[in-house]
mmCIF file of C-alpha atoms in Angstrom:
data_model
loop_
_atom_site.group_PDB
_atom_site.id
_atom_site.type_symbol
_atom_site.label_atom_id
_atom_site.label_comp_id
_atom_site.label_asym_id
_atom_site.label_seq_id
_atom_site.Cartn_x
_atom_site.Cartn_y
_atom_site.Cartn_z
ATOM 1 C CA UNK L 1437 -20.848 -26.425 -15.086
ATOM 2 C CA UNK L 1438 -17.197 -27.377 -15.350
ATOM 3 C CA UNK L 1439 -16.349 -24.097 -17.108
ATOM 4 C CA UNK L 1440 -18.047 -22.193 -14.288
ATOM 5 C CA UNK L 1441 -15.942 -24.017 -11.670
ATOM 6 C CA UNK L 1442 -12.739 -23.311 -13.584
ATOM 7 C CA UNK L 1443 -13.650 -19.620 -13.920
ATOM 8 C CA UNK L 1444 -14.409 -19.450 -10.190
ATOM 9 C CA UNK L 1445 -11.078 -21.100 -9.324
ATOM 10 C CA UNK L 1446 -9.147 -18.644 -11.510
ATOM 11 C CA UNK L 1447 -10.977 -15.690 -9.947
ATOM 12 C CA UNK L 1448 -10.253 -16.992 -6.439
ATOM 13 C CA UNK L 1449 -6.549 -17.380 -7.212
ATOM 14 C CA UNK L 1450 -6.265 -13.859 -8.613
ATOM 15 C CA UNK L 1451 -7.945 -12.390 -5.523
ATOM 16 C CA UNK L 1452 -5.837 -14.503 -3.175
ATOM 17 C CA UNK L 1453 -2.576 -13.269 -4.703
ATOM 18 C CA UNK L 1454 -3.154 -9.655 -3.592
ATOM 19 C CA UNK L 1455 -2.837 -8.770 0.094
ATOM 20 C CA UNK L 1456 -5.072 -6.024 1.479
ATOM 21 C CA UNK L 1457 -4.297 -3.732 4.415
ATOM 22 C CA UNK L 1458 -5.632 -0.499 5.902
ATOM 23 C CA UNK L 1459 -3.613 2.663 6.487
ATOM 24 C CA UNK L 1460 -4.539 6.119 7.762
ATOM 25 C CA UNK L 1461 -2.790 9.308 6.693
ATOM 26 C CA UNK L 1462 -3.109 12.168 9.178
ATOM 27 C CA UNK L 1463 -1.673 14.787 6.833
ATOM 28 C CA UNK L 1464 -1.445 15.553 3.152
ATOM 29 C CA UNK L 1465 0.998 12.975 1.778
ATOM 30 C CA UNK L 1466 2.662 12.365 -1.566
ATOM 31 C CA UNK L 1467 3.728 9.296 -3.518
ATOM 32 C CA UNK L 1468 5.761 10.582 -6.429
ATOM 33 C CA UNK L 1469 3.672 13.445 -7.837
ATOM 34 C CA UNK L 1470 0.371 11.997 -6.557
ATOM 35 C CA UNK L 1471 -1.205 13.693 -3.551
ATOM 36 C CA UNK L 1472 -3.147 11.770 -0.922
ATOM 37 C CA UNK L 1473 -5.435 13.780 1.339
ATOM 38 C CA UNK L 1474 -5.728 12.906 5.045
ATOM 39 C CA UNK L 1475 -8.009 9.947 5.677
ATOM 40 C CA UNK L 1476 -8.421 6.172 5.679
ATOM 41 C CA UNK L 1477 -7.104 4.180 2.730
ATOM 42 C CA UNK L 1478 -7.066 0.588 1.522
ATOM 43 C CA UNK L 1479 -3.655 -0.683 0.478
ATOM 44 C CA UNK L 1480 -3.460 -3.638 -1.919
ATOM 45 C CA UNK L 1481 -0.064 -5.259 -2.341
ATOM 46 C CA UNK L 1482 0.492 -7.472 -5.361
ATOM 47 C CA UNK L 1483 4.130 -8.410 -5.793
ATOM 48 C CA UNK L 1484 6.150 -5.197 -6.124
ATOM 49 C CA UNK L 1485 3.115 -3.076 -6.964
ATOM 50 C CA UNK L 1486 0.902 -1.308 -4.431
ATOM 51 C CA UNK L 1487 -2.476 0.313 -5.057
ATOM 52 C CA UNK L 1488 -3.662 2.798 -2.433
ATOM 53 C CA UNK L 1489 -7.317 3.794 -2.702
ATOM 54 C CA UNK L 1490 -9.700 5.884 -0.639
ATOM 55 C CA UNK L 1491 -11.092 9.426 -0.397
ATOM 56 C CA UNK L 1492 -12.159 9.105 -4.046
ATOM 57 C CA UNK L 1493 -8.501 8.651 -5.037
ATOM 58 C CA UNK L 1494 -6.412 5.770 -6.339
ATOM 59 C CA UNK L 1495 -2.618 5.793 -6.588
ATOM 60 C CA UNK L 1496 -0.398 3.013 -7.965
ATOM 61 C CA UNK L 1497 3.289 2.752 -7.192
ATOM 62 C CA UNK L 1498 6.196 0.373 -7.467
ATOM 63 C CA UNK L 1499 7.685 -0.605 -4.110
ATOM 64 C CA UNK L 1500 10.559 -2.641 -2.804
ATOM 65 C CA UNK L 1501 9.174 -5.242 -0.396
ATOM 66 C CA UNK L 1502 11.480 -5.997 2.533
ATOM 67 C CA UNK L 1503 11.077 -8.462 5.390
ATOM 68 C CA UNK L 1504 11.960 -7.493 8.968
ATOM 69 C CA UNK L 1505 13.219 -9.870 11.651
ATOM 70 C CA UNK L 1506 10.079 -9.448 13.752
ATOM 71 C CA UNK L 1507 6.453 -8.395 13.325
ATOM 72 C CA UNK L 1508 5.548 -4.720 13.444
ATOM 73 C CA UNK L 1509 3.111 -4.014 16.305
ATOM 74 C CA UNK L 1510 1.139 -1.471 14.257
ATOM 75 C CA UNK L 1511 1.090 0.073 10.808
ATOM 76 C CA UNK L 1512 3.385 3.077 10.576
ATOM 77 C CA UNK L 1513 4.386 5.471 7.816
ATOM 78 C CA UNK L 1514 7.804 7.081 7.402
ATOM 79 C CA UNK L 1515 8.119 10.338 5.476
ATOM 80 C CA UNK L 1516 10.817 12.393 3.767
ATOM 81 C CA UNK L 1517 10.097 16.117 3.629
ATOM 82 C CA UNK L 1518 13.230 17.710 2.209
ATOM 83 C CA UNK L 1519 11.180 19.726 -0.273
ATOM 84 C CA UNK L 1520 8.523 20.778 2.253
ATOM 85 C CA UNK L 1521 6.082 18.037 1.192
ATOM 86 C CA UNK L 1522 5.477 14.861 3.172
ATOM 87 C CA UNK L 1523 6.619 12.161 0.740
ATOM 88 C CA UNK L 1524 5.976 8.584 1.834
ATOM 89 C CA UNK L 1525 9.288 6.731 1.976
ATOM 90 C CA UNK L 1526 8.112 3.519 3.642
ATOM 91 C CA UNK L 1527 5.114 1.834 5.198
ATOM 92 C CA UNK L 1528 5.531 -0.843 7.866
ATOM 93 C CA UNK L 1529 2.486 -3.116 7.900
ATOM 94 C CA UNK L 1530 1.239 -3.897 11.417
ATOM 95 C CA UNK L 1531 0.944 -7.561 12.358
ATOM 96 C CA UNK L 1532 3.381 -8.570 9.620
ATOM 97 C CA UNK L 1533 7.100 -8.510 8.955
ATOM 98 C CA UNK L 1534 6.524 -6.606 5.684
ATOM 99 C CA UNK L 1535 8.018 -3.188 4.985
ATOM 100 C CA UNK L 1536 7.210 -1.335 1.747
ATOM 101 C CA UNK L 1537 9.955 1.020 0.558
ATOM 102 C CA UNK L 1538 8.952 3.743 -1.929
ATOM 103 C CA UNK L 1539 11.420 5.473 -4.216
ATOM 104 C CA UNK L 1540 10.790 9.216 -4.473
#
């Protein structure tokens, strides 16, 4: 019984350490060489690593996590498209002060 409680506590801590958000891409988007089709995605942030999954796709990327002075009213995505492709450069997470900066 005690081993079961310890296993449950460890599992709860590992789940609690990752933050989960939702984001919607309205156009074909890229993170590095990975393409994300338009649609709804789940974004899991764990330290400086983000996992974006949805539309039968999963993409992992390293991000720089920055904190803004105030909360963002909604989730927004900033793109760079110097090469004709919409490359995600940052995601501002609505309801938080968290900004994720991607290096392309």
